[in-house]
PDB file of C-alpha atoms in Angstrom:
ATOM      1  CA  MET A  17     -30.058   1.266  31.328  1.00 42.00           C
ATOM      2  CA  LYS A  18     -27.032   3.143  32.668  1.00 38.00           C
ATOM      3  CA  PHE A  19     -24.811   1.253  30.204  1.00 35.00           C
ATOM      4  CA  ARG A  20     -27.025   2.299  27.284  1.00 36.00           C
ATOM      5  CA  VAL A  21     -26.879   5.956  28.262  1.00 36.00           C
ATOM      6  CA  TRP A  22     -23.112   5.759  28.770  1.00 37.00           C
ATOM      7  CA  ALA A  23     -22.588   3.955  25.434  1.00 38.00           C
ATOM      8  CA  LEU A  24     -24.833   6.422  23.625  1.00 37.00           C
ATOM      9  CA  SER A  25     -23.007   9.422  25.082  1.00 40.00           C
ATOM     10  CA  LEU A  26     -19.684   7.831  24.095  1.00 38.00           C
ATOM     11  CA  LEU A  27     -20.922   7.339  20.534  1.00 40.00           C
ATOM     12  CA  LEU A  28     -22.109  10.933  20.344  1.00 41.00           C
ATOM     13  CA  MET A  29     -18.771  12.257  21.616  1.00 41.00           C
ATOM     14  CA  ALA A  30     -16.664  10.094  19.271  1.00 38.00           C
ATOM     15  CA  PRO A  31     -16.972  12.347  16.209  1.00 40.00           C
ATOM     16  CA  VAL A  32     -15.833  15.331  18.265  1.00 37.00           C
ATOM     17  CA  ALA A  33     -12.924  13.418  19.796  1.00 38.00           C
ATOM     18  CA  PHE A  34     -11.696  12.159  16.441  1.00 34.00           C
ATOM     19  CA  ALA A  35     -12.560  15.188  14.304  1.00 36.00           C
ATOM     20  CA  SER A  36      -8.916  16.231  14.093  1.00 37.00           C
ATOM     21  CA  VAL A  37      -7.743  12.759  13.031  1.00 42.00           C
ATOM     22  CA  ASP A  38      -7.681  12.204   9.260  1.00 49.00           C
ATOM     23  CA  ARG A  39      -8.079   8.499   8.577  1.00 54.00           C
ATOM     24  CA  GLY A  40      -6.255   8.809   5.244  1.00 70.00           C
ATOM     25  CA  VAL A  41      -3.085  10.150   6.868  1.00 82.00           C
ATOM     26  CA  LEU A  42      -0.309   7.742   7.826  1.00 83.00           C
ATOM     27  CA  GLN A  43       2.051   8.781  10.600  1.00 89.00           C
ATOM     28  CA  PHE A  44       5.627   7.915   9.638  1.00 92.00           C
ATOM     29  CA  GLU A  45       6.822   7.371  13.200  1.00 92.00           C
ATOM     30  CA  SER A  46       4.925   4.073  13.484  1.00 91.00           C
ATOM     31  CA  ILE A  47       5.947   2.997   9.976  1.00 93.00           C
ATOM     32  CA  ARG A  48       9.613   3.703  10.730  1.00 94.00           C
ATOM     33  CA  SER A  49       9.379   1.713  13.954  1.00 93.00           C
ATOM     34  CA  GLN A  50       7.711  -1.269  12.280  1.00 93.00           C
ATOM     35  CA  GLN A  51      10.099  -1.271   9.308  1.00 94.00           C
ATOM     36  CA  THR A  52      13.118  -1.042  11.634  1.00 94.00           C
ATOM     37  CA  GLU A  53      11.911  -4.154  13.502  1.00 92.00           C
ATOM     38  CA  ILE A  54      11.354  -6.004  10.223  1.00 92.00           C
ATOM     39  CA  ARG A  55      14.775  -4.911   8.964  1.00 94.00           C
ATOM     40  CA  ALA A  56      16.539  -6.247  12.066  1.00 93.00           C
ATOM     41  CA  ALA A  57      14.817  -9.629  11.736  1.00 91.00           C
ATOM     42  CA  VAL A  58      15.524  -9.826   7.980  1.00 91.00           C
ATOM     43  CA  GLN A  59      19.206  -9.015   8.482  1.00 92.00           C
ATOM     44  CA  ALA A  60      19.443 -11.586  11.271  1.00 92.00           C
ATOM     45  CA  GLY A  61      17.611 -14.147   9.140  1.00 88.00           C
ATOM     46  CA  SER A  62      15.451 -15.081  12.107  1.00 84.00           C
ATOM     47  CA  GLY A  63      11.795 -15.884  12.660  1.00 81.00           C
ATOM     48  CA  ARG A  64       9.632 -15.817   9.569  1.00 80.00           C
ATOM     49  CA  TYR A  65      12.611 -14.575   7.521  1.00 83.00           C
ATOM     50  CA  LYS A  66      14.887 -17.568   8.144  1.00 82.00           C
ATOM     51  CA  ASP A  67      13.745 -19.325   4.951  1.00 82.00           C
ATOM     52  CA  MET A  68      13.820 -16.184   2.804  1.00 84.00           C
ATOM     53  CA  SER A  69      16.379 -16.356   0.003  1.00 87.00           C
ATOM     54  CA  VAL A  70      19.372 -14.023  -0.013  1.00 90.00           C
ATOM     55  CA  ASN A  71      18.032 -12.295  -3.148  1.00 92.00           C
ATOM     56  CA  ALA A  72      14.593 -11.788  -1.587  1.00 89.00           C
ATOM     57  CA  ARG A  73      16.177 -10.355   1.553  1.00 91.00           C
ATOM     58  CA  GLY A  74      18.289  -7.977  -0.511  1.00 94.00           C
ATOM     59  CA  GLU A  75      15.282  -6.834  -2.510  1.00 94.00           C
ATOM     60  CA  LEU A  76      13.231  -6.306   0.651  1.00 93.00           C
ATOM     61  CA  LEU A  77      16.032  -4.264   2.242  1.00 95.00           C
ATOM     62  CA  ALA A  78      16.343  -2.184  -0.947  1.00 96.00           C
ATOM     63  CA  LYS A  79      12.579  -1.466  -0.871  1.00 95.00           C
ATOM     64  CA  GLN A  80      12.910  -0.414   2.761  1.00 96.00           C
ATOM     65  CA  ASP A  81      15.810   1.888   1.867  1.00 96.00           C
ATOM     66  CA  HIS A  82      13.605   3.490  -0.784  1.00 96.00           C
ATOM     67  CA  LEU A  83      10.760   3.852   1.736  1.00 95.00           C
ATOM     68  CA  PHE A  84      13.037   5.435   4.352  1.00 95.00           C
ATOM     69  CA  GLN A  85      14.290   7.864   1.708  1.00 95.00           C
ATOM     70  CA  LEU A  86      10.713   8.873   0.810  1.00 93.00           C
ATOM     71  CA  MET A  87       9.887   9.461   4.494  1.00 94.00           C
ATOM     72  CA  GLN A  88      13.107  11.302   5.324  1.00 94.00           C
ATOM     73  CA  GLY A  89      12.401  14.619   7.036  1.00 94.00           C
ATOM     74  CA  LYS A  90       8.634  14.079   6.915  1.00 93.00           C
ATOM     75  CA  GLN A  91       6.138  13.341   9.675  1.00 93.00           C
ATOM     76  CA  SER A  92       3.151  11.939   7.756  1.00 90.00           C
ATOM     77  CA  THR A  93       1.684  11.412   4.313  1.00 90.00           C
ATOM     78  CA  GLN A  94       0.346  14.983   4.489  1.00 92.00           C
ATOM     79  CA  ASP A  95       3.926  16.101   3.784  1.00 93.00           C
ATOM     80  CA  LEU A  96       3.999  14.232   0.435  1.00 93.00           C
ATOM     81  CA  ASN A  97       2.645  15.009  -3.018  1.00 92.00           C
ATOM     82  CA  GLU A  98       0.205  12.564  -4.661  1.00 91.00           C
ATOM     83  CA  ASP A  99       2.882  10.647  -6.591  1.00 92.00           C
ATOM     84  CA  GLN A 100       4.963  10.226  -3.442  1.00 93.00           C
ATOM     85  CA  LYS A 101       1.916   9.001  -1.497  1.00 92.00           C
ATOM     86  CA  THR A 102       1.276   6.413  -4.191  1.00 91.00           C
ATOM     87  CA  ASP A 103       4.932   5.370  -4.107  1.00 93.00           C
ATOM     88  CA  VAL A 104       4.851   4.969  -0.303  1.00 93.00           C
ATOM     89  CA  PHE A 105       1.636   2.929  -0.516  1.00 92.00           C
ATOM     90  CA  ASN A 106       2.989   0.662  -3.269  1.00 91.00           C
ATOM     91  CA  THR A 107       6.272   0.127  -1.416  1.00 93.00           C
ATOM     92  CA  LEU A 108       4.502  -0.780   1.826  1.00 93.00           C
ATOM     93  CA  GLU A 109       2.228  -3.172  -0.056  1.00 89.00           C
ATOM     94  CA  TRP A 110       5.237  -4.771  -1.781  1.00 91.00           C
ATOM     95  CA  ILE A 111       6.989  -5.288   1.562  1.00 91.00           C
ATOM     96  CA  GLU A 112       3.862  -6.796   3.104  1.00 89.00           C
ATOM     97  CA  ALA A 113       3.372  -9.146   0.154  1.00 86.00           C
ATOM     98  CA  ALA A 114       7.022 -10.244   0.283  1.00 86.00           C
ATOM     99  CA  ILE A 115       6.762 -10.965   3.988  1.00 84.00           C
ATOM    100  CA  ASN A 116       3.459 -12.831   3.667  1.00 81.00           C
ATOM    101  CA  LYS A 117       4.413 -14.519   0.378  1.00 77.00           C
ATOM    102  CA  ALA A 118       1.184 -13.235  -1.153  1.00 64.00           C
ATOM    103  CA  ASP A 119       2.326 -11.364  -4.243  1.00 64.00           C
ATOM    104  CA  ASP A 120      -1.000 -11.737  -6.074  1.00 69.00           C
ATOM    105  CA  GLU A 121      -2.805 -10.067  -3.153  1.00 73.00           C
ATOM    106  CA  ARG A 122      -0.489  -7.040  -3.138  1.00 71.00           C
ATOM    107  CA  MET A 123      -2.300  -3.797  -3.914  1.00 80.00           C
ATOM    108  CA  ILE A 124      -0.819  -1.601  -6.632  1.00 83.00           C
ATOM    109  CA  CYS A 125      -1.968   1.953  -7.167  1.00 85.00           C
ATOM    110  CA  GLU A 126      -1.452   4.107 -10.237  1.00 87.00           C
ATOM    111  CA  ARG A 127      -2.345   7.682 -11.010  1.00 89.00           C
ATOM    112  CA  ARG A 128      -4.102   7.621 -14.382  1.00 89.00           C
ATOM    113  CA  PRO A 129      -5.327  10.569 -16.434  1.00 91.00           C
ATOM    114  CA  VAL A 130      -9.092  10.993 -16.619  1.00 90.00           C
ATOM    115  CA  LEU A 131     -10.338  11.004 -20.208  1.00 90.00           C
ATOM    116  CA  GLY A 132     -11.324  14.518 -21.257  1.00 91.00           C
ATOM    117  CA  SER A 133      -9.695  16.142 -18.250  1.00 91.00           C
ATOM    118  CA  THR A 134      -6.294  17.311 -17.075  1.00 90.00           C
ATOM    119  CA  ARG A 135      -6.694  15.765 -13.648  1.00 92.00           C
ATOM    120  CA  LYS A 136      -5.584  12.308 -12.585  1.00 90.00           C
ATOM    121  CA  GLU A 137      -7.333   9.710 -10.489  1.00 90.00           C
ATOM    122  CA  ARG A 138      -5.904   7.014  -8.273  1.00 88.00           C
ATOM    123  CA  VAL A 139      -6.719   3.462  -9.396  1.00 88.00           C
ATOM    124  CA  CYS A 140      -5.845   0.588  -7.050  1.00 88.00           C
ATOM    125  CA  LYS A 141      -6.018  -3.114  -7.887  1.00 87.00           C
ATOM    126  CA  THR A 142      -4.304  -6.278  -6.709  1.00 85.00           C
ATOM    127  CA  ALA A 143      -1.328  -7.596  -8.652  1.00 80.00           C
ATOM    128  CA  GLY A 144      -3.449 -10.615  -9.571  1.00 84.00           C
ATOM    129  CA  GLN A 145      -6.236  -8.415 -10.958  1.00 88.00           C
ATOM    130  CA  MET A 146      -3.773  -6.393 -13.040  1.00 87.00           C
ATOM    131  CA  ARG A 147      -2.154  -9.559 -14.403  1.00 87.00           C
ATOM    132  CA  ALA A 148      -5.578 -11.023 -15.260  1.00 90.00           C
ATOM    133  CA  GLU A 149      -6.568  -7.806 -17.070  1.00 90.00           C
ATOM    134  CA  ARG A 150      -3.316  -7.798 -19.080  1.00 90.00           C
ATOM    135  CA  GLU A 151      -3.833 -11.449 -20.029  1.00 91.00           C
ATOM    136  CA  ALA A 152      -7.460 -10.841 -21.029  1.00 91.00           C
ATOM    137  CA  THR A 153      -6.453  -7.840 -23.159  1.00 89.00           C
ATOM    138  CA  ARG A 154      -3.658  -9.826 -24.794  1.00 89.00           C
ATOM    139  CA  GLU A 155      -6.067 -12.679 -25.505  1.00 89.00           C
ATOM    140  CA  ARG A 156      -8.644 -10.291 -27.048  1.00 88.00           C
ATOM    141  CA  LEU A 157      -5.946  -8.784 -29.268  1.00 87.00           C
ATOM    142  CA  ASP A 158      -4.722 -12.230 -30.337  1.00 84.00           C
ATOM    143  CA  ASN A 159      -8.287 -13.308 -31.173  1.00 85.00           C
ATOM    144  CA  ARG A 160      -8.848 -10.099 -33.098  1.00 79.00           C
ATOM    145  CA  GLU A 161      -5.727 -10.666 -35.205  1.00 73.00           C
ATOM    146  CA  VAL A 162      -6.806 -14.234 -35.999  1.00 70.00           C
ATOM    147  CA  ARG A 163     -10.244 -13.061 -37.248  1.00 71.00           C
ATOM    148  CA  GLN A 164      -8.796 -10.420 -39.573  1.00 67.00           C
TER     149      GLN A 164
END
């Protein structure tokens, strides 16, 4: 019974304790630390990066350079505009996909205009989903041309 009361009080206090933490905000200190560790291993060609091609390593390091440039002088994603946030997200997803060799699972976000409005919305899909949509659209257009 004491455990239940303790657990319940902990659950009730949690919203207050975490009220100041925005779950959509990424802190750049941890990203910088993680990317620096990855960079050292990639440059050394050790661990999971030992079989990575020279071109893939160069591309990964270039993406990291771009990411570090976006984060320069900033503490979190709150310091970025919407396009920069999308760029940071896409770059991190690209790096993760390159490391895990899962390019089709990489998330890609775009800011697309909303029809009939001046605002834009963020649309995120995997690289595989985007490729499948492009192929389906191309196939529909090809079938349409054949019928005409």
